[in-house]
Amino acid sequence: MSNPQQLRYSKEHEWLSGAEDGVSTVGITEHAANALGDVVFVQLPEVGDTVTAGESCGELESTKSVSDLYSPVTGEVTETNQDVVDDPSLVNSAPFEGGWLFKVRVTDEPADLLSADEYTEFSGS
C-alpha cells in the first residue's frame, strides 16, 4: 500500500489534497478503507455546509461497521462526490482517485496534518 506523497493526512485516516483556488479534496485513506471492509453506504456533508477540523461531518457504513467521517480541515463544502453516493464501493476500489468524498474551501488547516511518510509510520501501512 502506498500513500501518495502529494497529499496530507489526518490521524483519523482522512487525506487532503493541496488547495486549488483555495479548494481541497477530502477522502479516506486506503488503510481506513481496508479496515472498514466493503463500504455499502456513504453520508456526506451537503454543499454549503461548514465543516470543522476534527469533527464528524458524515458517515461511512460497511459490511463490518459504521464509522464517522471527520473533516481534516475547517471550511465550506463546495462539492460532494455523487459517484460515491451512488456506488460506495469506489471508496474501497479507488480511495485516492474516484473514491474521493468532498471538496472544501479551506478557512483553517490544523498544524498536525501528517506527510505521507509520517502517516505511513503512524498507521503502519
mmCIF file with all atom_site columns, C-alpha atoms in Angstrom:
data_model
loop_
_atom_site.group_PDB
_atom_site.id
_atom_site.type_symbol
_atom_site.label_atom_id
_atom_site.label_alt_id
_atom_site.label_comp_id
_atom_site.label_asym_id
_atom_site.label_entity_id
_atom_site.label_seq_id
_atom_site.pdbx_PDB_ins_code
_atom_site.Cartn_x
_atom_site.Cartn_y
_atom_site.Cartn_z
_atom_site.occupancy
_atom_site.B_iso_or_equiv
_atom_site.pdbx_formal_charge
_atom_site.auth_seq_id
_atom_site.auth_comp_id
_atom_site.auth_asym_id
_atom_site.auth_atom_id
_atom_site.pdbx_PDB_model_num
ATOM 1   C CA . MET A 1 1   ? 0.000   0.000  0.000  1.00 0.00 ? 1   MET A CA 1
ATOM 2   C CA . SER A 1 2   ? 1.408   3.376  -0.943 1.00 0.00 ? 2   SER A CA 1
ATOM 3   C CA . ASN A 1 3   ? 0.182   6.726  0.376  1.00 0.00 ? 3   ASN A CA 1
ATOM 4   C CA . PRO A 1 4   ? 0.507   9.442  -2.294 1.00 0.00 ? 4   PRO A CA 1
ATOM 5   C CA . GLN A 1 5   ? 3.301   11.858 -1.361 1.00 0.00 ? 5   GLN A CA 1
ATOM 6   C CA . GLN A 1 6   ? 1.446   14.979 -2.552 1.00 0.00 ? 6   GLN A CA 1
ATOM 7   C CA . LEU A 1 7   ? -1.373  14.510 -0.018 1.00 0.00 ? 7   LEU A CA 1
ATOM 8   C CA . ARG A 1 8   ? -1.552  15.309 3.690  1.00 0.00 ? 8   ARG A CA 1
ATOM 9   C CA . TYR A 1 9   ? -3.202  13.018 6.225  1.00 0.00 ? 9   TYR A CA 1
ATOM 10  C CA . SER A 1 10  ? -5.139  13.223 9.484  1.00 0.00 ? 10  SER A CA 1
ATOM 11  C CA . LYS A 1 11  ? -4.809  10.828 12.389 1.00 0.00 ? 11  LYS A CA 1
ATOM 12  C CA . GLU A 1 12  ? -8.486  9.958  11.779 1.00 0.00 ? 12  GLU A CA 1
ATOM 13  C CA . HIS A 1 13  ? -7.339  8.467  8.402  1.00 0.00 ? 13  HIS A CA 1
ATOM 14  C CA . GLU A 1 14  ? -8.630  11.147 6.033  1.00 0.00 ? 14  GLU A CA 1
ATOM 15  C CA . TRP A 1 15  ? -6.478  12.585 3.264  1.00 0.00 ? 15  TRP A CA 1
ATOM 16  C CA . LEU A 1 16  ? -6.392  16.158 1.960  1.00 0.00 ? 16  LEU A CA 1
ATOM 17  C CA . SER A 1 17  ? -5.190  17.354 -1.424 1.00 0.00 ? 17  SER A CA 1
ATOM 18  C CA . GLY A 1 18  ? -3.279  20.560 -1.929 1.00 0.00 ? 18  GLY A CA 1
ATOM 19  C CA . ALA A 1 19  ? -5.536  23.577 -2.428 1.00 0.00 ? 19  ALA A CA 1
ATOM 20  C CA . GLU A 1 20  ? -6.507  24.557 -5.952 1.00 0.00 ? 20  GLU A CA 1
ATOM 21  C CA . ASP A 1 21  ? -8.002  28.080 -5.886 1.00 0.00 ? 21  ASP A CA 1
ATOM 22  C CA . GLY A 1 22  ? -8.431  27.622 -2.124 1.00 0.00 ? 22  GLY A CA 1
ATOM 23  C CA . VAL A 1 23  ? -10.367 24.347 -2.514 1.00 0.00 ? 23  VAL A CA 1
ATOM 24  C CA . SER A 1 24  ? -9.019  20.982 -1.328 1.00 0.00 ? 24  SER A CA 1
ATOM 25  C CA . THR A 1 25  ? -10.353 17.466 -1.881 1.00 0.00 ? 25  THR A CA 1
ATOM 26  C CA . VAL A 1 26  ? -11.010 15.111 1.056  1.00 0.00 ? 26  VAL A CA 1
ATOM 27  C CA . GLY A 1 27  ? -11.185 11.322 1.109  1.00 0.00 ? 27  GLY A CA 1
ATOM 28  C CA . ILE A 1 28  ? -10.336 8.411  3.369  1.00 0.00 ? 28  ILE A CA 1
ATOM 29  C CA . THR A 1 29  ? -7.085  6.520  3.113  1.00 0.00 ? 29  THR A CA 1
ATOM 30  C CA . GLU A 1 30  ? -6.618  3.063  1.673  1.00 0.00 ? 30  GLU A CA 1
ATOM 31  C CA . HIS A 1 31  ? -5.683  1.914  5.195  1.00 0.00 ? 31  HIS A CA 1
ATOM 32  C CA . ALA A 1 32  ? -9.069  3.122  6.509  1.00 0.00 ? 32  ALA A CA 1
ATOM 33  C CA . ALA A 1 33  ? -10.977 1.678  3.546  1.00 0.00 ? 33  ALA A CA 1
ATOM 34  C CA . ASN A 1 34  ? -9.370  -1.712 4.109  1.00 0.00 ? 34  ASN A CA 1
ATOM 35  C CA . ALA A 1 35  ? -10.095 -1.594 7.853  1.00 0.00 ? 35  ALA A CA 1
ATOM 36  C CA . LEU A 1 36  ? -13.751 -0.732 7.193  1.00 0.00 ? 36  LEU A CA 1
ATOM 37  C CA . GLY A 1 37  ? -14.311 -3.548 4.738  1.00 0.00 ? 37  GLY A CA 1
ATOM 38  C CA . ASP A 1 38  ? -16.790 -3.228 1.873  1.00 0.00 ? 38  ASP A CA 1
ATOM 39  C CA . VAL A 1 39  ? -18.397 0.223  2.078  1.00 0.00 ? 39  VAL A CA 1
ATOM 40  C CA . VAL A 1 40  ? -22.128 -0.028 1.298  1.00 0.00 ? 40  VAL A CA 1
ATOM 41  C CA . PHE A 1 41  ? -23.433 3.440  2.263  1.00 0.00 ? 41  PHE A CA 1
ATOM 42  C CA . VAL A 1 42  ? -21.933 6.938  2.371  1.00 0.00 ? 42  VAL A CA 1
ATOM 43  C CA . GLN A 1 43  ? -23.451 10.007 4.016  1.00 0.00 ? 43  GLN A CA 1
ATOM 44  C CA . LEU A 1 44  ? -21.579 13.176 3.068  1.00 0.00 ? 44  LEU A CA 1
ATOM 45  C CA . PRO A 1 45  ? -21.944 16.775 4.192  1.00 0.00 ? 45  PRO A CA 1
ATOM 46  C CA . GLU A 1 46  ? -24.137 18.985 1.977  1.00 0.00 ? 46  GLU A CA 1
ATOM 47  C CA . VAL A 1 47  ? -22.776 21.650 -0.374 1.00 0.00 ? 47  VAL A CA 1
ATOM 48  C CA . GLY A 1 48  ? -22.729 24.891 1.608  1.00 0.00 ? 48  GLY A CA 1
ATOM 49  C CA . ASP A 1 49  ? -22.230 23.152 4.970  1.00 0.00 ? 49  ASP A CA 1
ATOM 50  C CA . THR A 1 50  ? -19.415 24.363 7.191  1.00 0.00 ? 50  THR A CA 1
ATOM 51  C CA . VAL A 1 51  ? -17.171 21.543 8.387  1.00 0.00 ? 51  VAL A CA 1
ATOM 52  C CA . THR A 1 52  ? -14.781 21.823 11.324 1.00 0.00 ? 52  THR A CA 1
ATOM 53  C CA . ALA A 1 53  ? -11.386 20.161 11.582 1.00 0.00 ? 53  ALA A CA 1
ATOM 54  C CA . GLY A 1 54  ? -11.545 17.046 13.755 1.00 0.00 ? 54  GLY A CA 1
ATOM 55  C CA . GLU A 1 55  ? -15.347 16.968 13.924 1.00 0.00 ? 55  GLU A CA 1
ATOM 56  C CA . SER A 1 56  ? -17.714 14.450 12.380 1.00 0.00 ? 56  SER A CA 1
ATOM 57  C CA . CYS A 1 57  ? -19.262 15.574 9.099  1.00 0.00 ? 57  CYS A CA 1
ATOM 58  C CA . GLY A 1 58  ? -20.649 12.343 7.675  1.00 0.00 ? 58  GLY A CA 1
ATOM 59  C CA . GLU A 1 59  ? -20.749 8.586  7.934  1.00 0.00 ? 59  GLU A CA 1
ATOM 60  C CA . LEU A 1 60  ? -19.415 5.524  6.177  1.00 0.00 ? 60  LEU A CA 1
ATOM 61  C CA . GLU A 1 61  ? -21.266 2.245  6.600  1.00 0.00 ? 61  GLU A CA 1
ATOM 62  C CA . SER A 1 62  ? -19.610 -1.025 5.692  1.00 0.00 ? 62  SER A CA 1
ATOM 63  C CA . THR A 1 63  ? -20.478 -4.677 5.979  1.00 0.00 ? 63  THR A CA 1
ATOM 64  C CA . LYS A 1 64  ? -18.471 -4.647 9.239  1.00 0.00 ? 64  LYS A CA 1
ATOM 65  C CA . SER A 1 65  ? -19.449 -1.395 10.981 1.00 0.00 ? 65  SER A CA 1
ATOM 66  C CA . VAL A 1 66  ? -20.488 2.246  10.812 1.00 0.00 ? 66  VAL A CA 1
ATOM 67  C CA . SER A 1 67  ? -17.753 4.852  11.076 1.00 0.00 ? 67  SER A CA 1
ATOM 68  C CA . ASP A 1 68  ? -17.863 8.627  11.387 1.00 0.00 ? 68  ASP A CA 1
ATOM 69  C CA . LEU A 1 69  ? -16.243 10.718 8.674  1.00 0.00 ? 69  LEU A CA 1
ATOM 70  C CA . TYR A 1 70  ? -14.114 13.515 10.145 1.00 0.00 ? 70  TYR A CA 1
ATOM 71  C CA . SER A 1 71  ? -13.088 16.657 8.351  1.00 0.00 ? 71  SER A CA 1
ATOM 72  C CA . PRO A 1 72  ? -9.307  17.206 8.331  1.00 0.00 ? 72  PRO A CA 1
ATOM 73  C CA . VAL A 1 73  ? -9.825  20.993 7.922  1.00 0.00 ? 73  VAL A CA 1
ATOM 74  C CA . THR A 1 74  ? -12.309 23.763 8.620  1.00 0.00 ? 74  THR A CA 1
ATOM 75  C CA . GLY A 1 75  ? -14.166 25.332 5.705  1.00 0.00 ? 75  GLY A CA 1
ATOM 76  C CA . GLU A 1 76  ? -17.206 25.341 3.458  1.00 0.00 ? 76  GLU A CA 1
ATOM 77  C CA . VAL A 1 77  ? -18.159 22.289 1.405  1.00 0.00 ? 77  VAL A CA 1
ATOM 78  C CA . THR A 1 78  ? -18.170 23.235 -2.292 1.00 0.00 ? 78  THR A CA 1
ATOM 79  C CA . GLU A 1 79  ? -18.830 19.834 -3.887 1.00 0.00 ? 79  GLU A CA 1
ATOM 80  C CA . THR A 1 80  ? -19.669 16.264 -2.933 1.00 0.00 ? 80  THR A CA 1
ATOM 81  C CA . ASN A 1 81  ? -18.872 13.147 -4.941 1.00 0.00 ? 81  ASN A CA 1
ATOM 82  C CA . GLN A 1 82  ? -22.239 11.875 -6.165 1.00 0.00 ? 82  GLN A CA 1
ATOM 83  C CA . ASP A 1 83  ? -20.487 8.906  -7.793 1.00 0.00 ? 83  ASP A CA 1
ATOM 84  C CA . VAL A 1 84  ? -19.518 7.637  -4.311 1.00 0.00 ? 84  VAL A CA 1
ATOM 85  C CA . VAL A 1 85  ? -23.072 8.127  -3.020 1.00 0.00 ? 85  VAL A CA 1
ATOM 86  C CA . ASP A 1 86  ? -24.363 6.106  -5.993 1.00 0.00 ? 86  ASP A CA 1
ATOM 87  C CA . ASP A 1 87  ? -21.566 3.489  -5.786 1.00 0.00 ? 87  ASP A CA 1
ATOM 88  C CA . PRO A 1 88  ? -19.997 3.416  -2.282 1.00 0.00 ? 88  PRO A CA 1
ATOM 89  C CA . SER A 1 89  ? -17.604 0.629  -3.350 1.00 0.00 ? 89  SER A CA 1
ATOM 90  C CA . LEU A 1 90  ? -15.474 3.350  -5.030 1.00 0.00 ? 90  LEU A CA 1
ATOM 91  C CA . VAL A 1 91  ? -14.206 4.189  -1.530 1.00 0.00 ? 91  VAL A CA 1
ATOM 92  C CA . ASN A 1 92  ? -12.618 0.716  -1.446 1.00 0.00 ? 92  ASN A CA 1
ATOM 93  C CA . SER A 1 93  ? -11.584 0.332  -5.075 1.00 0.00 ? 93  SER A CA 1
ATOM 94  C CA . ALA A 1 94  ? -10.146 3.833  -5.663 1.00 0.00 ? 94  ALA A CA 1
ATOM 95  C CA . PRO A 1 95  ? -9.737  5.692  -2.340 1.00 0.00 ? 95  PRO A CA 1
ATOM 96  C CA . PHE A 1 96  ? -7.247  8.202  -3.771 1.00 0.00 ? 96  PHE A CA 1
ATOM 97  C CA . GLU A 1 97  ? -8.904  8.668  -7.169 1.00 0.00 ? 97  GLU A CA 1
ATOM 98  C CA . GLY A 1 98  ? -12.623 8.206  -7.916 1.00 0.00 ? 98  GLY A CA 1
ATOM 99  C CA . GLY A 1 99  ? -13.415 7.431  -4.273 1.00 0.00 ? 99  GLY A CA 1
ATOM 100 C CA . TRP A 1 100 ? -12.831 10.988 -3.020 1.00 0.00 ? 100 TRP A CA 1
ATOM 101 C CA . LEU A 1 101 ? -15.650 12.256 -0.783 1.00 0.00 ? 101 LEU A CA 1
ATOM 102 C CA . PHE A 1 102 ? -15.996 16.044 -0.847 1.00 0.00 ? 102 PHE A CA 1
ATOM 103 C CA . LYS A 1 103 ? -14.284 19.312 -1.695 1.00 0.00 ? 103 LYS A CA 1
ATOM 104 C CA . VAL A 1 104 ? -13.909 22.126 0.805  1.00 0.00 ? 104 VAL A CA 1
ATOM 105 C CA . ARG A 1 105 ? -12.908 25.792 0.608  1.00 0.00 ? 105 ARG A CA 1
ATOM 106 C CA . VAL A 1 106 ? -10.377 25.746 3.433  1.00 0.00 ? 106 VAL A CA 1
ATOM 107 C CA . THR A 1 107 ? -10.527 28.528 6.027  1.00 0.00 ? 107 THR A CA 1
ATOM 108 C CA . ASP A 1 108 ? -8.364  26.830 8.665  1.00 0.00 ? 108 ASP A CA 1
ATOM 109 C CA . GLU A 1 109 ? -5.949  23.933 8.460  1.00 0.00 ? 109 GLU A CA 1
ATOM 110 C CA . PRO A 1 110 ? -4.613  22.273 11.609 1.00 0.00 ? 110 PRO A CA 1
ATOM 111 C CA . ALA A 1 111 ? -0.860  22.185 12.062 1.00 0.00 ? 111 ALA A CA 1
ATOM 112 C CA . ASP A 1 112 ? -0.904  18.465 12.920 1.00 0.00 ? 112 ASP A CA 1
ATOM 113 C CA . LEU A 1 113 ? -1.676  17.079 9.448  1.00 0.00 ? 113 LEU A CA 1
ATOM 114 C CA . LEU A 1 114 ? 0.844   14.415 8.508  1.00 0.00 ? 114 LEU A CA 1
ATOM 115 C CA . SER A 1 115 ? 3.043   13.942 5.457  1.00 0.00 ? 115 SER A CA 1
ATOM 116 C CA . ALA A 1 116 ? 2.739   10.645 3.563  1.00 0.00 ? 116 ALA A CA 1
ATOM 117 C CA . ASP A 1 117 ? 5.809   9.259  5.339  1.00 0.00 ? 117 ASP A CA 1
ATOM 118 C CA . GLU A 1 118 ? 4.538   10.369 8.762  1.00 0.00 ? 118 GLU A CA 1
ATOM 119 C CA . TYR A 1 119 ? 1.121   8.830  8.049  1.00 0.00 ? 119 TYR A CA 1
ATOM 120 C CA . THR A 1 120 ? 2.690   5.555  6.900  1.00 0.00 ? 120 THR A CA 1
ATOM 121 C CA . GLU A 1 121 ? 4.647   5.388  10.162 1.00 0.00 ? 121 GLU A CA 1
ATOM 122 C CA . PHE A 1 122 ? 1.550   6.350  12.215 1.00 0.00 ? 122 PHE A CA 1
ATOM 123 C CA . SER A 1 123 ? -0.795  3.846  10.544 1.00 0.00 ? 123 SER A CA 1
ATOM 124 C CA . GLY A 1 124 ? 1.713   1.069  9.962  1.00 0.00 ? 124 GLY A CA 1
ATOM 125 C CA . SER A 1 125 ? 0.640   0.944  6.302  1.00 0.00 ? 125 SER A CA 1
#
